[in-house]
């Protein structure tokens, strides 16, 4: 009887150990979102309370993340959960076999995501294009943020309703001794964003994007060229000594109340509020060419939550992605990070963010160079940014830039090779 008691005790201890091991299962999660560490650690605690699965969130500097991740994956290691970029950034990893394809059976919430967002989580090679490799985590939209107090100071009592009216307002603001636009051309990011905001009304928005990506048109198009020219022409409203103004400098200038407008995305709302709580700002899309004309808000998926194809914790990782695809997570993401979650149906408490989300629903169009042409080098983004910088310096025309973009992208984009 004593021996049986001992054996029973051993079995009990073994069972407890096995149970403890299951409860102690840990997922590793890498990201570039250093500023969101507190949020994701809270999400990890919520998930552990529901499932008993622990998640360790490790963020790296944005500028170092891609290199660190690529090195780890190439060595056959890396985290279980990977914060992946969207479109070309994800496709490079998926095409290399580093990411696990998922579907709505494994992650039920995927069935509620629109195809426009799921397309940001697909590969680029023929054998990966139809598969999904992540749960989209955020949508971003671009437009003109404006300082209400500076507009009032310049005598602008109502927002311009047409593009000619908008340029006239910029001239009036400049004449009042106020910097009209905080953006500058130093790093090219702001130029691409300005083009993304005003370009659609010249080249035709989503209709042109579809024809372009299908190879029915190229960048050598009158509307596209006009959009390039209008973007470069805004240099007269940039800050003094604008050659030294890039995205960070422009953001700081606007946040500190130094310029009337700044072209950026909803992702900067939290920055504005955290760094200048008194900033009285709003958001507006680029006004149409004519009164009552078509309005566009360029939008894109910001990235995805993906699973390492070599993870040893696939089942647990799928449970975590399923949680990240729920309205419960999406609502917290939108409220706490002041960004638009990709989970359908979320609402924002921040009035400006909610306005952006609503206008995106009405007027959304793909942010052309990111959504369609960042899959290989030279990317459409690289060619656009450098081309606009040269236009501002008087070293290239809009047609030359459009021709260079077409030729460059055609080296890897099959529809352009017809």
mmCIF file of C-alpha atoms in Angstrom:
data_model
loop_
_atom_site.group_PDB
_atom_site.id
_atom_site.type_symbol
_atom_site.label_atom_id
_atom_site.label_comp_id
_atom_site.label_asym_id
_atom_site.label_seq_id
_atom_site.Cartn_x
_atom_site.Cartn_y
_atom_site.Cartn_z
ATOM 1 C CA UNK A 1 0.000 0.000 0.000
ATOM 2 C CA UNK A 2 2.873 2.322 0.832
ATOM 3 C CA UNK A 3 4.436 1.646 -2.609
ATOM 4 C CA UNK A 4 1.137 2.358 -4.342
ATOM 5 C CA UNK A 5 0.886 5.558 -2.348
ATOM 6 C CA UNK A 6 4.335 6.621 -3.469
ATOM 7 C CA UNK A 7 3.557 5.767 -7.097
ATOM 8 C CA UNK A 8 0.322 7.674 -6.869
ATOM 9 C CA UNK A 9 2.223 10.615 -5.445
ATOM 10 C CA UNK A 10 4.715 10.462 -8.316
ATOM 11 C CA UNK A 11 1.904 10.411 -10.853
ATOM 12 C CA UNK A 12 0.296 13.392 -9.132
ATOM 13 C CA UNK A 13 3.532 15.340 -9.123
ATOM 14 C CA UNK A 14 4.084 14.519 -12.816
ATOM 15 C CA UNK A 15 0.553 15.667 -13.666
ATOM 16 C CA UNK A 16 1.039 18.889 -11.765
ATOM 17 C CA UNK A 17 4.355 19.477 -13.531
ATOM 18 C CA UNK A 18 2.771 18.855 -16.918
ATOM 19 C CA UNK A 19 -0.091 21.188 -16.074
ATOM 20 C CA UNK A 20 2.351 23.813 -14.851
ATOM 21 C CA UNK A 21 4.308 23.475 -18.097
ATOM 22 C CA UNK A 22 1.174 24.021 -20.127
ATOM 23 C CA UNK A 23 0.229 27.058 -18.079
ATOM 24 C CA UNK A 24 3.756 28.418 -18.406
ATOM 25 C CA UNK A 25 3.777 28.228 -22.214
ATOM 26 C CA UNK A 26 5.386 31.394 -23.537
ATOM 27 C CA UNK A 27 5.184 33.201 -26.865
ATOM 28 C CA UNK A 28 7.787 35.721 -27.949
ATOM 29 C CA UNK A 29 6.584 38.787 -29.858
ATOM 30 C CA UNK A 30 8.934 41.179 -31.670
ATOM 31 C CA UNK A 31 7.996 44.614 -32.926
ATOM 32 C CA UNK A 32 9.338 48.006 -34.000
ATOM 33 C CA UNK A 33 6.695 49.816 -31.895
ATOM 34 C CA UNK A 34 8.825 50.893 -28.934
ATOM 35 C CA UNK A 35 6.302 53.589 -28.024
ATOM 36 C CA UNK A 36 3.520 50.979 -27.685
ATOM 37 C CA UNK A 37 5.334 48.752 -25.179
ATOM 38 C CA UNK A 38 3.019 49.514 -22.269
ATOM 39 C CA UNK A 39 -0.070 48.843 -24.381
ATOM 40 C CA UNK A 40 1.085 45.474 -25.711
ATOM 41 C CA UNK A 41 2.271 44.330 -22.306
ATOM 42 C CA UNK A 42 -1.228 45.052 -21.005
ATOM 43 C CA UNK A 43 -2.724 43.088 -23.928
ATOM 44 C CA UNK A 44 -0.350 40.220 -23.087
ATOM 45 C CA UNK A 45 -1.611 40.185 -19.483
ATOM 46 C CA UNK A 46 -5.213 40.084 -20.683
ATOM 47 C CA UNK A 47 -4.441 37.195 -23.035
ATOM 48 C CA UNK A 48 -2.603 35.260 -20.337
ATOM 49 C CA UNK A 49 -5.554 35.688 -17.994
ATOM 50 C CA UNK A 50 -7.842 34.195 -20.655
ATOM 51 C CA UNK A 51 -5.628 31.364 -21.872
ATOM 52 C CA UNK A 52 -2.768 30.798 -19.463
ATOM 53 C CA UNK A 53 -0.347 31.534 -22.320
ATOM 54 C CA UNK A 54 2.306 34.141 -21.582
ATOM 55 C CA UNK A 55 3.419 36.634 -24.257
ATOM 56 C CA UNK A 56 6.748 38.479 -23.990
ATOM 57 C CA UNK A 57 6.766 41.684 -26.058
ATOM 58 C CA UNK A 58 10.180 42.887 -27.241
ATOM 59 C CA UNK A 59 10.333 46.092 -29.302
ATOM 60 C CA UNK A 60 13.404 47.258 -31.224
ATOM 61 C CA UNK A 61 14.284 50.636 -32.669
ATOM 62 C CA UNK A 62 12.357 51.286 -35.859
ATOM 63 C CA UNK A 63 15.589 51.834 -37.820
ATOM 64 C CA UNK A 64 17.118 48.572 -36.570
ATOM 65 C CA UNK A 65 14.129 46.251 -36.503
ATOM 66 C CA UNK A 66 14.181 45.011 -40.099
ATOM 67 C CA UNK A 67 17.850 44.042 -39.922
ATOM 68 C CA UNK A 68 17.536 42.317 -36.549
ATOM 69 C CA UNK A 69 14.451 40.384 -37.655
ATOM 70 C CA UNK A 70 15.869 39.377 -41.038
ATOM 71 C CA UNK A 71 19.087 38.102 -39.444
ATOM 72 C CA UNK A 72 17.197 36.008 -36.906
ATOM 73 C CA UNK A 73 14.839 34.496 -39.473
ATOM 74 C CA UNK A 74 17.688 33.696 -41.845
ATOM 75 C CA UNK A 75 19.379 31.829 -38.997
ATOM 76 C CA UNK A 76 16.246 29.743 -38.440
ATOM 77 C CA UNK A 77 15.245 31.452 -35.207
ATOM 78 C CA UNK A 78 13.333 34.618 -34.368
ATOM 79 C CA UNK A 79 10.144 35.189 -32.355
ATOM 80 C CA UNK A 80 6.873 33.277 -32.456
ATOM 81 C CA UNK A 81 4.841 36.410 -33.264
ATOM 82 C CA UNK A 82 6.220 38.909 -35.747
ATOM 83 C CA UNK A 83 5.002 42.469 -36.163
ATOM 84 C CA UNK A 84 5.299 42.677 -39.945
ATOM 85 C CA UNK A 85 5.068 45.654 -42.261
ATOM 86 C CA UNK A 86 2.404 45.709 -44.956
ATOM 87 C CA UNK A 87 2.472 45.059 -48.712
ATOM 88 C CA UNK A 88 6.064 44.717 -49.933
ATOM 89 C CA UNK A 89 7.516 44.615 -46.420
ATOM 90 C CA UNK A 90 5.490 41.523 -45.554
ATOM 91 C CA UNK A 91 5.753 39.984 -49.028
ATOM 92 C CA UNK A 92 9.534 39.773 -48.814
ATOM 93 C CA UNK A 93 9.249 37.629 -45.679
ATOM 94 C CA UNK A 94 6.334 35.550 -46.985
ATOM 95 C CA UNK A 95 8.025 34.885 -50.321
ATOM 96 C CA UNK A 96 11.159 33.725 -48.491
ATOM 97 C CA UNK A 97 9.100 31.160 -46.533
ATOM 98 C CA UNK A 98 9.549 32.823 -43.157
ATOM 99 C CA UNK A 99 5.848 33.346 -42.378
ATOM 100 C CA UNK A 100 3.054 30.871 -41.672
ATOM 101 C CA UNK A 101 0.020 31.192 -43.977
ATOM 102 C CA UNK A 102 -3.242 31.460 -42.041
ATOM 103 C CA UNK A 103 -6.939 31.352 -42.869
ATOM 104 C CA UNK A 104 -10.332 32.092 -41.321
ATOM 105 C CA UNK A 105 -10.629 28.548 -39.948
ATOM 106 C CA UNK A 106 -7.539 29.081 -37.829
ATOM 107 C CA UNK A 107 -8.214 32.767 -37.093
ATOM 108 C CA UNK A 108 -11.998 33.257 -37.266
ATOM 109 C CA UNK A 109 -11.876 37.057 -37.165
ATOM 110 C CA UNK A 110 -10.147 37.166 -40.553
ATOM 111 C CA UNK A 111 -13.466 36.553 -42.283
ATOM 112 C CA UNK A 112 -14.639 40.030 -41.268
ATOM 113 C CA UNK A 113 -11.670 41.953 -42.669
ATOM 114 C CA UNK A 114 -12.176 43.603 -46.085
ATOM 115 C CA UNK A 115 -10.067 42.312 -48.970
ATOM 116 C CA UNK A 116 -8.394 45.726 -49.302
ATOM 117 C CA UNK A 117 -6.737 45.159 -45.924
ATOM 118 C CA UNK A 118 -6.040 41.456 -46.368
ATOM 119 C CA UNK A 119 -4.205 42.285 -49.603
ATOM 120 C CA UNK A 120 -1.587 43.975 -47.412
ATOM 121 C CA UNK A 121 -0.908 40.568 -45.830
ATOM 122 C CA UNK A 122 -0.265 38.580 -49.010
ATOM 123 C CA UNK A 123 2.940 37.543 -50.745
ATOM 124 C CA UNK A 124 4.091 38.791 -54.121
ATOM 125 C CA UNK A 125 5.256 35.583 -55.812
ATOM 126 C CA UNK A 126 2.675 33.601 -57.759
ATOM 127 C CA UNK A 127 2.593 30.800 -55.174
ATOM 128 C CA UNK A 128 2.092 33.191 -52.239
ATOM 129 C CA UNK A 129 -0.241 35.840 -53.701
ATOM 130 C CA UNK A 130 -3.473 34.087 -52.724
ATOM 131 C CA UNK A 131 -2.408 33.200 -49.185
ATOM 132 C CA UNK A 132 -2.749 35.407 -46.114
ATOM 133 C CA UNK A 133 0.209 35.769 -43.777
ATOM 134 C CA UNK A 134 -1.051 37.996 -41.001
ATOM 135 C CA UNK A 135 -3.831 39.828 -39.198
ATOM 136 C CA UNK A 136 -3.889 43.536 -40.191
ATOM 137 C CA UNK A 137 -3.408 45.724 -37.124
ATOM 138 C CA UNK A 138 -4.131 49.311 -38.226
ATOM 139 C CA UNK A 139 -5.309 51.460 -41.092
ATOM 140 C CA UNK A 140 -3.812 54.870 -41.728
ATOM 141 C CA UNK A 141 -5.109 57.799 -43.732
ATOM 142 C CA UNK A 142 -3.396 60.979 -44.883
ATOM 143 C CA UNK A 143 -4.574 64.543 -45.244
ATOM 144 C CA UNK A 144 -4.072 68.152 -44.212
ATOM 145 C CA UNK A 145 -3.949 68.832 -40.478
ATOM 146 C CA UNK A 146 -4.568 72.496 -39.738
ATOM 147 C CA UNK A 147 -4.040 74.867 -36.839
ATOM 148 C CA UNK A 148 -7.413 76.513 -36.192
ATOM 149 C CA UNK A 149 -5.916 79.433 -34.288
ATOM 150 C CA UNK A 150 -3.431 80.316 -37.039
ATOM 151 C CA UNK A 151 -6.117 80.142 -39.711
ATOM 152 C CA UNK A 152 -8.244 82.566 -37.692
ATOM 153 C CA UNK A 153 -5.242 84.844 -37.228
ATOM 154 C CA UNK A 154 -4.731 84.902 -41.008
ATOM 155 C CA UNK A 155 -8.390 85.742 -41.569
ATOM 156 C CA UNK A 156 -9.389 82.301 -42.886
ATOM 157 C CA UNK A 157 -12.892 81.913 -41.480
ATOM 158 C CA UNK A 158 -13.932 78.783 -43.386
ATOM 159 C CA UNK A 159 -12.069 75.848 -44.879
ATOM 160 C CA UNK A 160 -11.420 76.112 -48.634
ATOM 161 C CA UNK A 161 -13.889 74.117 -50.733
ATOM 162 C CA UNK A 162 -11.832 73.807 -53.925
ATOM 163 C CA UNK A 163 -8.167 73.320 -54.752
ATOM 164 C CA UNK A 164 -7.792 76.826 -56.252
ATOM 165 C CA UNK A 165 -9.381 78.245 -53.091
ATOM 166 C CA UNK A 166 -6.962 76.234 -50.989
ATOM 167 C CA UNK A 167 -3.915 77.627 -52.796
ATOM 168 C CA UNK A 168 -5.351 81.126 -52.450
ATOM 169 C CA UNK A 169 -5.709 80.502 -48.704
ATOM 170 C CA UNK A 170 -2.074 79.402 -48.482
ATOM 171 C CA UNK A 171 -1.028 82.627 -50.203
ATOM 172 C CA UNK A 172 -3.132 84.660 -47.773
ATOM 173 C CA UNK A 173 -1.592 82.855 -44.814
ATOM 174 C CA UNK A 174 1.906 83.522 -46.137
ATOM 175 C CA UNK A 175 1.092 87.212 -46.657
ATOM 176 C CA UNK A 176 0.046 87.365 -42.991
ATOM 177 C CA UNK A 177 3.555 86.331 -41.957
ATOM 178 C CA UNK A 178 2.575 82.771 -41.052
ATOM 179 C CA UNK A 179 4.244 79.660 -42.464
ATOM 180 C CA UNK A 180 1.548 77.964 -44.592
ATOM 181 C CA UNK A 181 2.954 74.401 -44.758
ATOM 182 C CA UNK A 182 5.205 72.729 -42.201
ATOM 183 C CA UNK A 183 6.351 70.068 -44.687
ATOM 184 C CA UNK A 184 9.740 70.108 -46.366
ATOM 185 C CA UNK A 185 11.597 67.956 -48.932
ATOM 186 C CA UNK A 186 14.688 66.880 -46.981
ATOM 187 C CA UNK A 187 13.923 63.170 -46.537
ATOM 188 C CA UNK A 188 11.280 62.765 -49.256
ATOM 189 C CA UNK A 189 8.682 61.250 -46.899
ATOM 190 C CA UNK A 190 6.589 64.397 -46.759
ATOM 191 C CA UNK A 191 6.738 64.796 -50.533
ATOM 192 C CA UNK A 192 5.353 61.308 -51.030
ATOM 193 C CA UNK A 193 2.614 62.028 -48.512
ATOM 194 C CA UNK A 194 1.688 65.341 -50.153
ATOM 195 C CA UNK A 195 1.525 63.597 -53.509
ATOM 196 C CA UNK A 196 -0.619 60.885 -51.940
ATOM 197 C CA UNK A 197 -3.063 63.486 -50.604
ATOM 198 C CA UNK A 198 -3.456 65.764 -53.634
ATOM 199 C CA UNK A 199 -2.582 63.354 -56.446
ATOM 200 C CA UNK A 200 -5.841 61.345 -56.679
ATOM 201 C CA UNK A 201 -7.936 64.327 -57.749
ATOM 202 C CA UNK A 202 -5.618 64.834 -60.743
ATOM 203 C CA UNK A 203 -4.996 61.231 -61.828
ATOM 204 C CA UNK A 204 -8.432 59.863 -60.971
ATOM 205 C CA UNK A 205 -8.109 58.038 -57.666
ATOM 206 C CA UNK A 206 -9.024 54.373 -57.415
ATOM 207 C CA UNK A 207 -9.999 53.988 -61.080
ATOM 208 C CA UNK A 208 -6.515 55.006 -62.193
ATOM 209 C CA UNK A 209 -4.902 52.862 -59.484
ATOM 210 C CA UNK A 210 -6.711 49.784 -60.813
ATOM 211 C CA UNK A 211 -5.724 50.522 -64.406
ATOM 212 C CA UNK A 212 -2.153 51.196 -63.335
ATOM 213 C CA UNK A 213 -1.705 48.010 -61.316
ATOM 214 C CA UNK A 214 -3.290 46.004 -64.145
ATOM 215 C CA UNK A 215 -0.762 47.404 -66.613
ATOM 216 C CA UNK A 216 -3.457 49.159 -68.659
ATOM 217 C CA UNK A 217 -1.753 52.473 -67.919
ATOM 218 C CA UNK A 218 1.672 53.596 -66.727
ATOM 219 C CA UNK A 219 2.915 56.592 -64.776
ATOM 220 C CA UNK A 220 3.332 58.426 -68.059
ATOM 221 C CA UNK A 221 -0.192 59.767 -67.825
ATOM 222 C CA UNK A 222 -1.331 63.385 -68.057
ATOM 223 C CA UNK A 223 -3.151 63.261 -64.724
ATOM 224 C CA UNK A 224 -0.219 61.646 -62.917
ATOM 225 C CA UNK A 225 2.218 64.171 -64.368
ATOM 226 C CA UNK A 226 -0.058 67.054 -63.336
ATOM 227 C CA UNK A 227 -0.139 65.645 -59.802
ATOM 228 C CA UNK A 228 3.667 65.634 -59.719
ATOM 229 C CA UNK A 229 3.770 69.242 -60.900
ATOM 230 C CA UNK A 230 1.202 70.423 -58.354
ATOM 231 C CA UNK A 231 3.113 68.710 -55.545
ATOM 232 C CA UNK A 232 6.410 70.347 -56.506
ATOM 233 C CA UNK A 233 4.706 73.738 -56.927
ATOM 234 C CA UNK A 234 3.751 73.783 -53.247
ATOM 235 C CA UNK A 235 7.387 74.527 -52.406
ATOM 236 C CA UNK A 236 6.524 78.255 -52.366
ATOM 237 C CA UNK A 237 4.500 77.574 -49.209
ATOM 238 C CA UNK A 238 7.161 75.476 -47.432
ATOM 239 C CA UNK A 239 9.022 76.916 -44.402
ATOM 240 C CA UNK A 240 12.019 79.221 -44.933
ATOM 241 C CA UNK A 241 15.196 77.256 -45.687
ATOM 242 C CA UNK A 242 13.002 74.284 -46.497
ATOM 243 C CA UNK A 243 15.901 72.232 -47.870
ATOM 244 C CA UNK A 244 16.731 71.310 -44.269
ATOM 245 C CA UNK A 245 13.161 70.434 -43.324
ATOM 246 C CA UNK A 246 12.227 66.760 -43.290
ATOM 247 C CA UNK A 247 9.352 64.890 -41.709
ATOM 248 C CA UNK A 248 10.579 65.116 -38.067
ATOM 249 C CA UNK A 249 11.323 68.829 -38.353
ATOM 250 C CA UNK A 250 7.975 69.525 -40.028
ATOM 251 C CA UNK A 251 6.081 67.608 -37.376
ATOM 252 C CA UNK A 252 7.818 69.516 -34.602
ATOM 253 C CA UNK A 253 7.148 72.843 -36.322
ATOM 254 C CA UNK A 254 3.426 72.138 -36.635
ATOM 255 C CA UNK A 255 3.125 70.686 -33.133
ATOM 256 C CA UNK A 256 4.688 73.802 -31.642
ATOM 257 C CA UNK A 257 2.219 76.038 -33.463
ATOM 258 C CA UNK A 258 4.673 77.263 -36.090
ATOM 259 C CA UNK A 259 2.735 76.494 -39.282
ATOM 260 C CA UNK A 260 -0.879 76.544 -40.418
ATOM 261 C CA UNK A 261 -0.966 73.153 -42.211
ATOM 262 C CA UNK A 262 0.922 69.880 -42.070
ATOM 263 C CA UNK A 263 0.391 66.905 -44.361
ATOM 264 C CA UNK A 264 0.617 63.688 -42.376
ATOM 265 C CA UNK A 265 -1.514 60.790 -41.167
ATOM 266 C CA UNK A 266 -3.783 59.976 -38.270
ATOM 267 C CA UNK A 267 -0.822 58.212 -36.668
ATOM 268 C CA UNK A 268 0.431 61.643 -35.539
ATOM 269 C CA UNK A 269 -2.640 62.585 -33.507
ATOM 270 C CA UNK A 270 -1.263 61.081 -30.299
ATOM 271 C CA UNK A 271 2.050 62.889 -30.876
ATOM 272 C CA UNK A 272 0.289 66.233 -31.272
ATOM 273 C CA UNK A 273 -1.779 65.772 -28.138
ATOM 274 C CA UNK A 274 1.078 64.407 -26.014
ATOM 275 C CA UNK A 275 3.548 67.132 -26.984
ATOM 276 C CA UNK A 276 1.213 70.122 -27.126
ATOM 277 C CA UNK A 277 -2.110 69.546 -25.346
ATOM 278 C CA UNK A 278 -3.146 73.109 -26.202
ATOM 279 C CA UNK A 279 -2.772 72.630 -29.963
ATOM 280 C CA UNK A 280 -6.147 73.440 -31.501
ATOM 281 C CA UNK A 281 -6.118 71.376 -34.677
ATOM 282 C CA UNK A 282 -8.398 69.682 -37.188
ATOM 283 C CA UNK A 283 -8.194 67.476 -40.261
ATOM 284 C CA UNK A 284 -9.335 67.966 -43.840
ATOM 285 C CA UNK A 285 -8.864 66.022 -47.094
ATOM 286 C CA UNK A 286 -7.481 67.868 -50.093
ATOM 287 C CA UNK A 287 -10.410 69.903 -51.464
ATOM 288 C CA UNK A 288 -11.633 68.865 -54.936
ATOM 289 C CA UNK A 289 -10.673 70.660 -58.129
ATOM 290 C CA UNK A 290 -14.175 72.096 -58.482
ATOM 291 C CA UNK A 291 -16.956 72.791 -56.007
ATOM 292 C CA UNK A 292 -18.861 69.588 -55.329
ATOM 293 C CA UNK A 293 -16.198 67.473 -57.057
ATOM 294 C CA UNK A 294 -14.841 64.116 -55.946
ATOM 295 C CA UNK A 295 -12.978 64.036 -52.633
ATOM 296 C CA UNK A 296 -10.240 61.502 -51.863
ATOM 297 C CA UNK A 297 -8.593 60.314 -48.650
ATOM 298 C CA UNK A 298 -5.504 58.146 -49.321
ATOM 299 C CA UNK A 299 -5.450 55.147 -47.033
ATOM 300 C CA UNK A 300 -3.345 52.056 -46.400
ATOM 301 C CA UNK A 301 -2.841 49.142 -44.045
ATOM 302 C CA UNK A 302 -0.058 49.875 -41.572
ATOM 303 C CA UNK A 303 1.111 46.328 -40.942
ATOM 304 C CA UNK A 304 0.211 42.899 -39.610
ATOM 305 C CA UNK A 305 0.572 40.398 -36.801
ATOM 306 C CA UNK A 306 2.221 37.298 -38.296
ATOM 307 C CA UNK A 307 3.526 33.919 -37.148
ATOM 308 C CA UNK A 308 7.042 32.620 -37.651
ATOM 309 C CA UNK A 309 6.788 29.550 -39.888
ATOM 310 C CA UNK A 310 9.393 27.843 -37.670
ATOM 311 C CA UNK A 311 7.657 28.612 -34.385
ATOM 312 C CA UNK A 312 7.399 25.633 -32.050
ATOM 313 C CA UNK A 313 4.226 27.089 -30.564
ATOM 314 C CA UNK A 314 1.936 27.296 -33.604
ATOM 315 C CA UNK A 315 -1.276 26.406 -31.769
ATOM 316 C CA UNK A 316 -0.684 29.007 -29.060
ATOM 317 C CA UNK A 317 0.366 31.592 -31.654
ATOM 318 C CA UNK A 318 -2.874 31.044 -33.578
ATOM 319 C CA UNK A 319 -4.832 31.624 -30.381
ATOM 320 C CA UNK A 320 -3.005 34.910 -29.859
ATOM 321 C CA UNK A 321 -3.672 36.061 -33.436
ATOM 322 C CA UNK A 322 -7.313 35.113 -32.990
ATOM 323 C CA UNK A 323 -7.442 37.393 -29.956
ATOM 324 C CA UNK A 324 -5.774 40.214 -31.928
ATOM 325 C CA UNK A 325 -8.495 39.912 -34.565
ATOM 326 C CA UNK A 326 -11.355 40.482 -32.109
ATOM 327 C CA UNK A 327 -13.395 43.675 -31.630
ATOM 328 C CA UNK A 328 -12.302 43.562 -27.983
ATOM 329 C CA UNK A 329 -8.680 44.095 -28.995
ATOM 330 C CA UNK A 330 -9.512 46.475 -31.846
ATOM 331 C CA UNK A 331 -11.470 48.836 -29.622
ATOM 332 C CA UNK A 332 -8.670 48.996 -27.069
ATOM 333 C CA UNK A 333 -6.137 49.631 -29.820
ATOM 334 C CA UNK A 334 -8.177 52.533 -31.211
ATOM 335 C CA UNK A 335 -8.886 54.125 -27.846
ATOM 336 C CA UNK A 336 -5.530 53.710 -26.132
ATOM 337 C CA UNK A 337 -3.197 54.338 -29.083
ATOM 338 C CA UNK A 338 -5.390 56.942 -30.836
ATOM 339 C CA UNK A 339 -5.011 55.065 -34.111
ATOM 340 C CA UNK A 340 -7.568 53.345 -36.303
ATOM 341 C CA UNK A 341 -7.585 49.615 -35.656
ATOM 342 C CA UNK A 342 -7.948 47.431 -38.730
ATOM 343 C CA UNK A 343 -10.617 45.396 -36.904
ATOM 344 C CA UNK A 344 -13.935 46.378 -38.533
ATOM 345 C CA UNK A 345 -16.465 48.301 -36.488
ATOM 346 C CA UNK A 346 -14.227 50.062 -33.967
ATOM 347 C CA UNK A 347 -14.987 53.624 -32.827
ATOM 348 C CA UNK A 348 -12.615 56.353 -31.713
ATOM 349 C CA UNK A 349 -12.997 58.543 -28.656
ATOM 350 C CA UNK A 350 -10.706 61.170 -30.176
ATOM 351 C CA UNK A 351 -12.956 63.401 -32.303
ATOM 352 C CA UNK A 352 -10.333 64.097 -34.977
ATOM 353 C CA UNK A 353 -9.493 60.405 -35.345
ATOM 354 C CA UNK A 354 -13.178 59.518 -35.571
ATOM 355 C CA UNK A 355 -13.591 62.147 -38.298
ATOM 356 C CA UNK A 356 -10.696 60.631 -40.239
ATOM 357 C CA UNK A 357 -12.139 57.139 -39.890
ATOM 358 C CA UNK A 358 -15.534 58.288 -41.132
ATOM 359 C CA UNK A 359 -14.102 60.227 -44.069
ATOM 360 C CA UNK A 360 -11.919 57.276 -45.008
ATOM 361 C CA UNK A 361 -15.079 55.194 -45.176
ATOM 362 C CA UNK A 362 -16.620 57.670 -47.594
ATOM 363 C CA UNK A 363 -13.630 58.830 -49.617
ATOM 364 C CA UNK A 364 -10.899 56.219 -49.184
ATOM 365 C CA UNK A 365 -8.532 55.504 -52.082
ATOM 366 C CA UNK A 366 -5.244 53.533 -52.092
ATOM 367 C CA UNK A 367 -2.079 55.387 -51.116
ATOM 368 C CA UNK A 368 -0.690 54.627 -54.557
ATOM 369 C CA UNK A 369 3.059 54.135 -54.204
ATOM 370 C CA UNK A 370 2.871 52.178 -50.943
ATOM 371 C CA UNK A 371 -0.071 49.946 -51.754
ATOM 372 C CA UNK A 372 0.972 49.110 -55.293
ATOM 373 C CA UNK A 373 4.680 49.601 -55.834
ATOM 374 C CA UNK A 374 6.896 48.799 -52.845
ATOM 375 C CA UNK A 375 7.409 45.127 -53.635
ATOM 376 C CA UNK A 376 10.890 45.268 -55.182
ATOM 377 C CA UNK A 377 13.695 47.682 -55.988
ATOM 378 C CA UNK A 378 13.600 50.287 -57.283
ATOM 379 C CA UNK A 379 10.334 50.876 -55.452
ATOM 380 C CA UNK A 380 7.776 53.360 -56.653
ATOM 381 C CA UNK A 381 8.328 55.187 -53.368
ATOM 382 C CA UNK A 382 12.066 55.622 -53.931
ATOM 383 C CA UNK A 383 11.572 56.826 -57.479
ATOM 384 C CA UNK A 384 8.765 59.225 -56.547
ATOM 385 C CA UNK A 385 10.597 60.773 -53.618
ATOM 386 C CA UNK A 386 13.850 61.351 -55.465
ATOM 387 C CA UNK A 387 11.996 62.550 -58.545
ATOM 388 C CA UNK A 388 10.010 65.152 -56.612
ATOM 389 C CA UNK A 389 13.146 66.338 -54.836
ATOM 390 C CA UNK A 390 14.793 66.902 -58.222
ATOM 391 C CA UNK A 391 11.712 68.698 -59.534
ATOM 392 C CA UNK A 392 11.836 71.088 -56.582
ATOM 393 C CA UNK A 393 15.485 71.788 -57.391
ATOM 394 C CA UNK A 394 14.607 72.382 -61.045
ATOM 395 C CA UNK A 395 16.567 69.320 -62.161
ATOM 396 C CA UNK A 396 13.696 67.324 -63.677
ATOM 397 C CA UNK A 397 10.254 67.784 -65.174
ATOM 398 C CA UNK A 398 7.125 65.906 -64.202
ATOM 399 C CA UNK A 399 7.192 63.969 -67.458
ATOM 400 C CA UNK A 400 10.796 62.924 -66.937
ATOM 401 C CA UNK A 401 9.995 61.653 -63.433
ATOM 402 C CA UNK A 402 6.951 59.752 -64.711
ATOM 403 C CA UNK A 403 9.047 58.129 -67.438
ATOM 404 C CA UNK A 404 11.791 57.197 -64.967
ATOM 405 C CA UNK A 405 9.239 55.700 -62.569
ATOM 406 C CA UNK A 406 7.687 53.621 -65.354
ATOM 407 C CA UNK A 407 11.060 52.381 -66.552
ATOM 408 C CA UNK A 408 12.293 51.600 -63.040
ATOM 409 C CA UNK A 409 9.196 49.746 -61.860
ATOM 410 C CA UNK A 410 9.038 47.835 -65.151
ATOM 411 C CA UNK A 411 12.267 46.047 -64.206
ATOM 412 C CA UNK A 412 10.305 43.950 -61.692
ATOM 413 C CA UNK A 413 6.588 44.601 -62.256
ATOM 414 C CA UNK A 414 5.279 42.199 -64.908
ATOM 415 C CA UNK A 415 2.178 44.190 -65.960
ATOM 416 C CA UNK A 416 4.516 47.024 -67.034
ATOM 417 C CA UNK A 417 6.565 44.643 -69.159
ATOM 418 C CA UNK A 418 3.823 43.993 -71.705
#
